[in-house]
GROMACS .gro file of C-alpha atoms in nm:
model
  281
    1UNK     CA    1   0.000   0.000   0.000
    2UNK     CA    2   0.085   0.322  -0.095
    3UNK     CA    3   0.281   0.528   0.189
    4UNK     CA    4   0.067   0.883   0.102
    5UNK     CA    5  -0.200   0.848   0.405
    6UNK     CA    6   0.091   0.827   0.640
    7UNK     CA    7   0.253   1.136   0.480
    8UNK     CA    8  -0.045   1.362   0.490
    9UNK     CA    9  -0.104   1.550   0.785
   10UNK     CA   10  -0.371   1.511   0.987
   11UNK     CA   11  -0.630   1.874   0.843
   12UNK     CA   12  -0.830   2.081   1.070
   13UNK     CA   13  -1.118   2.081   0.809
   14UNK     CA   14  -1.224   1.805   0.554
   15UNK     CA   15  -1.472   1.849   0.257
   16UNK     CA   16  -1.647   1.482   0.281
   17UNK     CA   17  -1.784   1.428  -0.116
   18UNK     CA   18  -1.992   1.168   0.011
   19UNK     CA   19  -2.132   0.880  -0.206
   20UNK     CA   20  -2.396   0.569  -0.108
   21UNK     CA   21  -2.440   0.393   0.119
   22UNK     CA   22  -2.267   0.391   0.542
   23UNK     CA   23  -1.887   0.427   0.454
   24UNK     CA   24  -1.909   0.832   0.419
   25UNK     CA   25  -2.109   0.814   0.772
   26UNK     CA   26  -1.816   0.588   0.921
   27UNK     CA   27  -1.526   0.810   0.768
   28UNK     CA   28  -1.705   1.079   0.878
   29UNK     CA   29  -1.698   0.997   1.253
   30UNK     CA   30  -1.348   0.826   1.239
   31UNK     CA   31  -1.184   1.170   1.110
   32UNK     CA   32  -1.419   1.355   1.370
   33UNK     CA   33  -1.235   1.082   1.697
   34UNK     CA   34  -0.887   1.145   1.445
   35UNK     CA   35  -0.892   1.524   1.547
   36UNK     CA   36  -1.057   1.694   1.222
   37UNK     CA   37  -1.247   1.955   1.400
   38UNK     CA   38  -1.522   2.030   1.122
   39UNK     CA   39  -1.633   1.822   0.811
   40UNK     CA   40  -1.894   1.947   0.550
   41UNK     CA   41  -2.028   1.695   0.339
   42UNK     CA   42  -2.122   1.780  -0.010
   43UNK     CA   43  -2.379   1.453  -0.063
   44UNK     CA   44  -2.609   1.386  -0.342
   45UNK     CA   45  -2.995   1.374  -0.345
   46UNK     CA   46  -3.128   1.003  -0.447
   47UNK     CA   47  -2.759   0.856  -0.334
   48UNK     CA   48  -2.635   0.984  -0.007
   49UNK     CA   49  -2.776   0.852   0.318
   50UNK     CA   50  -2.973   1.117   0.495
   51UNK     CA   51  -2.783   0.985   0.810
   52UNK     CA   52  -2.521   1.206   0.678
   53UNK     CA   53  -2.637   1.509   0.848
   54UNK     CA   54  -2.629   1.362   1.147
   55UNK     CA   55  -2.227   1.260   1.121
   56UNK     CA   56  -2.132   1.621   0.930
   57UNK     CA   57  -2.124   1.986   1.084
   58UNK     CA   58  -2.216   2.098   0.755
   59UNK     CA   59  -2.420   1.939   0.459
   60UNK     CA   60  -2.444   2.090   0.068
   61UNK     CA   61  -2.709   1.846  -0.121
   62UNK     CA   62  -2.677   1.838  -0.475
   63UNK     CA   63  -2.812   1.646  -0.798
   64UNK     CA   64  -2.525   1.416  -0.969
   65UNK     CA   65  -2.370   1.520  -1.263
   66UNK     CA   66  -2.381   1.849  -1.179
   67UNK     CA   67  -1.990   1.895  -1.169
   68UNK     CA   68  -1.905   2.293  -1.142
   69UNK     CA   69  -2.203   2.312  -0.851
   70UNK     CA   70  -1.972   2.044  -0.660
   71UNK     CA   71  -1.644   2.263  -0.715
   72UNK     CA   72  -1.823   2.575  -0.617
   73UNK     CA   73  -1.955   2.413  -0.276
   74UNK     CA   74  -1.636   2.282  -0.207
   75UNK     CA   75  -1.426   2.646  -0.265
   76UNK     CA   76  -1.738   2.757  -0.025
   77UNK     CA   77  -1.636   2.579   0.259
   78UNK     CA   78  -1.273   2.717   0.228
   79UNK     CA   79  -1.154   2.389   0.269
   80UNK     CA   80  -0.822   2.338   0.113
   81UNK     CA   81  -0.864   1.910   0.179
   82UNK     CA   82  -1.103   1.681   0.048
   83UNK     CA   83  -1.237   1.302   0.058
   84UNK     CA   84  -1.444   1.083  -0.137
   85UNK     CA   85  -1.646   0.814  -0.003
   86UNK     CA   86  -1.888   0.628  -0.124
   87UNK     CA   87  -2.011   0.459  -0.467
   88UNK     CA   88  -2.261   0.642  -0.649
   89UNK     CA   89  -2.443   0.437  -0.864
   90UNK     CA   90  -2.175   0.323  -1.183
   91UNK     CA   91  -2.515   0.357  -1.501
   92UNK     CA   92  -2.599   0.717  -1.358
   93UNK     CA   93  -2.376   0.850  -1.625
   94UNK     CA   94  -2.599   0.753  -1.879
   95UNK     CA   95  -2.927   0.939  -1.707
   96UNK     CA   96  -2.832   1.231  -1.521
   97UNK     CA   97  -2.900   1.560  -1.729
   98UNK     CA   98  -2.486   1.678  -1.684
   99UNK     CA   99  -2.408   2.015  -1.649
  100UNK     CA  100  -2.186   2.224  -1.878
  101UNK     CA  101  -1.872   2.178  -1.723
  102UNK     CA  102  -1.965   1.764  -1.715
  103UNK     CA  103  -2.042   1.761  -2.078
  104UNK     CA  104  -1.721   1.927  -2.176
  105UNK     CA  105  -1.486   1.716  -1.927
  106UNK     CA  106  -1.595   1.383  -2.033
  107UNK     CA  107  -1.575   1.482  -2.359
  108UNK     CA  108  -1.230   1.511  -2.335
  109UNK     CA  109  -1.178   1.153  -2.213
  110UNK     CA  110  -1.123   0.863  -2.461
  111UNK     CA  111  -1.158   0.630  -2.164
  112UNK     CA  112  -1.422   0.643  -1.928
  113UNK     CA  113  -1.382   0.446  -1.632
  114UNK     CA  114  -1.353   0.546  -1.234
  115UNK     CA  115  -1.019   0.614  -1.256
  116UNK     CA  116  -0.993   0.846  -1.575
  117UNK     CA  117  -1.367   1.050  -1.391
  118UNK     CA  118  -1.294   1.047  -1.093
  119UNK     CA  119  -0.885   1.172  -1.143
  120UNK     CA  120  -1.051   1.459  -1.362
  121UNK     CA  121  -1.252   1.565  -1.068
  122UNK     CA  122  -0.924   1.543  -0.864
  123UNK     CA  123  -0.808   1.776  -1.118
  124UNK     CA  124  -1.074   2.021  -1.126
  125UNK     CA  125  -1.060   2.053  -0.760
  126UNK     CA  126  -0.673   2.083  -0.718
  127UNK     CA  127  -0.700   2.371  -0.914
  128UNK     CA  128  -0.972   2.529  -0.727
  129UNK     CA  129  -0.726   2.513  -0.439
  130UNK     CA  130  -0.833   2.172  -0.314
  131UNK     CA  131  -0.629   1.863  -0.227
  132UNK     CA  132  -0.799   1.521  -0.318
  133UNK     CA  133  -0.679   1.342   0.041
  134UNK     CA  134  -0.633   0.929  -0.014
  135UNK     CA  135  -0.995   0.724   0.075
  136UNK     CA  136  -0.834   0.493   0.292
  137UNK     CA  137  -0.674   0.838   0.492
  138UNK     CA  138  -0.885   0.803   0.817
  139UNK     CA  139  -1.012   0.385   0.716
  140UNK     CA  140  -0.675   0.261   0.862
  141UNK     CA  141  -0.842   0.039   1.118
  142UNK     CA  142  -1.110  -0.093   0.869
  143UNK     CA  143  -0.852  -0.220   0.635
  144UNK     CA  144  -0.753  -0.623   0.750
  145UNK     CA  145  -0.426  -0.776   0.755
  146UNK     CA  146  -0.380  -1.117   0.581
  147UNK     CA  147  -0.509  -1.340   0.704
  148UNK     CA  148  -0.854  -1.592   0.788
  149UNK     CA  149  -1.104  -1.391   0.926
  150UNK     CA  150  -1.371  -1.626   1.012
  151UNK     CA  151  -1.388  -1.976   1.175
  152UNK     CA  152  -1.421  -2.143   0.887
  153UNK     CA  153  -1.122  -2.210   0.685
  154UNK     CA  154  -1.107  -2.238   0.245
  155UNK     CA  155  -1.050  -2.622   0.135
  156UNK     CA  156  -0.839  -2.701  -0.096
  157UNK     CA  157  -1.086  -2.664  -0.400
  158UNK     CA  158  -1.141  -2.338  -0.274
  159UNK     CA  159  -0.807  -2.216  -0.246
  160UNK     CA  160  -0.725  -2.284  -0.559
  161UNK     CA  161  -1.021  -2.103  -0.692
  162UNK     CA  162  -0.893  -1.788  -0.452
  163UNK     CA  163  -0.554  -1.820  -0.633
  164UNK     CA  164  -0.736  -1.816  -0.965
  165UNK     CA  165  -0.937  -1.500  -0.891
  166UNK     CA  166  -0.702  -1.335  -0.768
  167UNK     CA  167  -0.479  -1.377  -1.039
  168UNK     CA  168  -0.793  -1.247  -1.314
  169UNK     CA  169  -0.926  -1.009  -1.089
  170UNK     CA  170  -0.535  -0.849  -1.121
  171UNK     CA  171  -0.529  -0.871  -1.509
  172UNK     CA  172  -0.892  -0.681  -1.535
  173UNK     CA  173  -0.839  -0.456  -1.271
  174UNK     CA  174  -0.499  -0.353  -1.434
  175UNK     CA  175  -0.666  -0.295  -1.783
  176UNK     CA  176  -0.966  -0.070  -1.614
  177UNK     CA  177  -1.199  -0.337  -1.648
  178UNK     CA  178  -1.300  -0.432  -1.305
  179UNK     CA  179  -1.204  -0.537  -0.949
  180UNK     CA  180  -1.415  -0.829  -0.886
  181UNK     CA  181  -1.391  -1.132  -1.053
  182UNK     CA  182  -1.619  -1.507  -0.967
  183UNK     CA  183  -1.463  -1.853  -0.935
  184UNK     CA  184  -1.628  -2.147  -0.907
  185UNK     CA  185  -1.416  -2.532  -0.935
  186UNK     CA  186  -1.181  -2.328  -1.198
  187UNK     CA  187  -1.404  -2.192  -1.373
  188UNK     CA  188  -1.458  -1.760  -1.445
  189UNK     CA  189  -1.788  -1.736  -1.458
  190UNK     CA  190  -1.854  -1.333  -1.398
  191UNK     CA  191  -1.549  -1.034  -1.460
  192UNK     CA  192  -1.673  -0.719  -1.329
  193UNK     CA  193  -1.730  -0.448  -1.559
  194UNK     CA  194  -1.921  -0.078  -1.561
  195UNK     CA  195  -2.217  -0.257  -1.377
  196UNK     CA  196  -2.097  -0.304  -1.091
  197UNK     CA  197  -1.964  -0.547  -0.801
  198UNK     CA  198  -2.339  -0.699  -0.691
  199UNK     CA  199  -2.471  -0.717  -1.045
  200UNK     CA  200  -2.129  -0.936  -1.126
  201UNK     CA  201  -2.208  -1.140  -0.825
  202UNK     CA  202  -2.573  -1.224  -0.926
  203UNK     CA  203  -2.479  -1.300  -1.266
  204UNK     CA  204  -2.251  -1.549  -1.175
  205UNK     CA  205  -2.506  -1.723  -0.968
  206UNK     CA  206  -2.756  -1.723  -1.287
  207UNK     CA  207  -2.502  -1.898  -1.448
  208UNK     CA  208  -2.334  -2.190  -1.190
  209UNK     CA  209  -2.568  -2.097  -0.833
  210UNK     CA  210  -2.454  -2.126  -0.531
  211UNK     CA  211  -2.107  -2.191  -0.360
  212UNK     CA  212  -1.929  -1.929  -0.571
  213UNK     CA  213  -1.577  -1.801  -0.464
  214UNK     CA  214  -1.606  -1.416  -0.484
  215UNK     CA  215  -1.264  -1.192  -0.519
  216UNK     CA  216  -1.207  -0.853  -0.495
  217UNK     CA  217  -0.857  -0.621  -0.568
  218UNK     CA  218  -0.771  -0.321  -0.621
  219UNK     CA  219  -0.510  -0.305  -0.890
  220UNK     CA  220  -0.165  -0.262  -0.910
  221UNK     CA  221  -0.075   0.102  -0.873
  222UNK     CA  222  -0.393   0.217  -0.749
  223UNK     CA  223  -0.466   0.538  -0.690
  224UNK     CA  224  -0.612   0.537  -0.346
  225UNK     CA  225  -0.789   0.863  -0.331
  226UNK     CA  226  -1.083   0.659  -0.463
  227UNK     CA  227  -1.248   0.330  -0.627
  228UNK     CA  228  -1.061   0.116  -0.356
  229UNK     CA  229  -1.277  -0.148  -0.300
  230UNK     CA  230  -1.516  -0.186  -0.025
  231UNK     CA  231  -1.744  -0.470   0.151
  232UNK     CA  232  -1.975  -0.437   0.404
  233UNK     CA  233  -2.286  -0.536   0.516
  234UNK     CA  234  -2.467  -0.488   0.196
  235UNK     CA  235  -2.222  -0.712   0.058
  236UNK     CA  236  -2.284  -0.999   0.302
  237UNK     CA  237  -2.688  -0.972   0.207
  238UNK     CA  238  -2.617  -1.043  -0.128
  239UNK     CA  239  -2.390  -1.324  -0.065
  240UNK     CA  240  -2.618  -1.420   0.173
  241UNK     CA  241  -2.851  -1.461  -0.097
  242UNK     CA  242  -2.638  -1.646  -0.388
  243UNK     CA  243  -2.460  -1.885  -0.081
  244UNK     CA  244  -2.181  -1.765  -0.223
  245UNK     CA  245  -1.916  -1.997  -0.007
  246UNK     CA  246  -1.595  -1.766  -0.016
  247UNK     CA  247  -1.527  -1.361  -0.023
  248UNK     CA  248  -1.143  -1.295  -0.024
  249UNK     CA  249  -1.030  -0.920  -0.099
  250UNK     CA  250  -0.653  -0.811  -0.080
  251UNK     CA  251  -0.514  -0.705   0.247
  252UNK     CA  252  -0.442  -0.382   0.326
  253UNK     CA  253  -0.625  -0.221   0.015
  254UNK     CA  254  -0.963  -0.304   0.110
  255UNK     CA  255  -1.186  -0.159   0.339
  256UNK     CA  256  -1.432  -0.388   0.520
  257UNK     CA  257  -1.741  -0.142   0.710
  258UNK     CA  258  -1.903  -0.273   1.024
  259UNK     CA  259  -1.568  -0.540   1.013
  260UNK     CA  260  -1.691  -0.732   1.311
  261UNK     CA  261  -2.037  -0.739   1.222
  262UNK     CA  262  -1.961  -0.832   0.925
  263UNK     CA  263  -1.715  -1.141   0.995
  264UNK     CA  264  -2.011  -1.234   1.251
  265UNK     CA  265  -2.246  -1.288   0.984
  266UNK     CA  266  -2.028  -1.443   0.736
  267UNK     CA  267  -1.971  -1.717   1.038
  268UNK     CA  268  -2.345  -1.712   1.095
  269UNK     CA  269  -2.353  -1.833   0.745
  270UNK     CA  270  -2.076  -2.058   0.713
  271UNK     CA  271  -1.908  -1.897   0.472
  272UNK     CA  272  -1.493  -1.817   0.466
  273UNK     CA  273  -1.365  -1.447   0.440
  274UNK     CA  274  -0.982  -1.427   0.388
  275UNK     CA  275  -0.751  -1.085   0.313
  276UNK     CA  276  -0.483  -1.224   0.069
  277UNK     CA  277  -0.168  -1.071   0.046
  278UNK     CA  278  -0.148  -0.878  -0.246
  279UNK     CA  279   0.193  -0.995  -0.445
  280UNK     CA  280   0.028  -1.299  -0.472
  281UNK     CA  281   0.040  -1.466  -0.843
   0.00000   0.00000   0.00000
């Protein structure tokens, strides 16, 4: 993992540009007990939990896609460091009416994928006198070592089915494709693409059913500031409902929300979650 969230110093004030779903409410509170003494959240109507006002001194609610209104909040709160958390949903690009600003950014990109939006946005805002801090910047403590974290162990059919998703979900990731790839007795059956980690998940189970070995990476050379790849208790519902048998994600470049609930239900359902060491092959 990259050594960047140890170099920054810890800000005063932090512009939260908060996505779906609980992780911008945990990050929230974790950079509140980390010492940041104010955090305005600039969330988004139809994607942001409403919880959020409850976690951030200040809240700016806007519609998605409407890029220079998000710039001009953030330059409002005089805040010279900035977070994102949170997915917002990967087809809204092709619905939400885009501002001007939007329309002319993307238009400039031959590849669109989180990495190539998302590090335009970075852009945008380091020139409007805003620092994009790294995601994972107050996540330390939900990111696991390597390691089992449930009772239940991988057998050996398993583990090599971890070793083989691990190994595609690398080659996609690294070509923009996705982060999540499904294994089942060494077969692929399901590479993440623009729709998203659940939607790969549930077509996989269309295809082979139930005790699925799930895998999730970030790639090599990741630019932590955003896309890293997070589970949580969502997550678990879903594989709750496919039986999926195994979830592994890399160590160290993963955040995990709720960890302990959610290793308490993956136990409550028999299922094995491992963090793999990521220089595995």
């Amino acid at each position: 993992m990259s050594d960047n969230n140890l170099l920054c110093a810890m800000p005063e004030s932090l512009a939260l540009i908060a996505g779906k779903g609980v992780y911008p409410l945990l990050l929230a509170q974790s950079a509140k007990k980390q010492g940041v003494k104010r955090v305005c959240a600039i969330a988004f109507k139809h994607e942001t939990e409403s919880a959020i006002e409850e976690c951030a001194d200040e809240v700016t609610w806007l519609k998605l896609g409407q890029l220079q209104a998000l710039l001009d909040a953030v330059k409002k709160t005089g805040i010279t460091h900035a977070v994102m958390a949170g997915q917002l949903t990967p087809t809204a690009l092709f619905y939400v009416r885009l501002d001007a600003l939007a329309l002319s950014e993307l238009g400039r990109l031959k590849v669109r994928n989180a990495e190539t939006i998302f590090g335009t946005v970075a852009d945008l805002l380091k020139k409007n006198g805003t620092e994009l801090l790294p995601a994972s910047k107050f996540m330390e403590s939900h990111m696991p070592v390597a390691g089992i974290l449930t009772s239940r162990r991988p057998n050996e059919r398993e583990e090599a089915d971890i070793q083989l998703g691990f190994k595609a979900a690398k080659t996609t990731s690294g070509i923009d494709i996705g982060q999540t790839v499904v294994v089942k007795e060494g077969i692929i059956l399901a590479v993440e693409a623009f729709e998203g980690t659940n939607a790969t998940i549930r077509r996989a189970y269309d295809l082979q059913g139930t005790g699925t070995v799930v895998v999730k990476v970030a790639k090599r050379d990741h630019d932590m500031r955003f896309d890293i790849p997070v589970i949580g208790m969502d997550t678990m519902k879903l594989l709750k409902k496919v039986r999926a048998a195994v979830l592994a994600v890399e160590a160290g470049r993963t955040i995990i929300l709720e960890q302990e609930k959610v290793v308490k239900e993956a136990d409550r359902l028999g299922m094995c979650l491992v963090a793999i060491e990521g220089d595995q092959q």
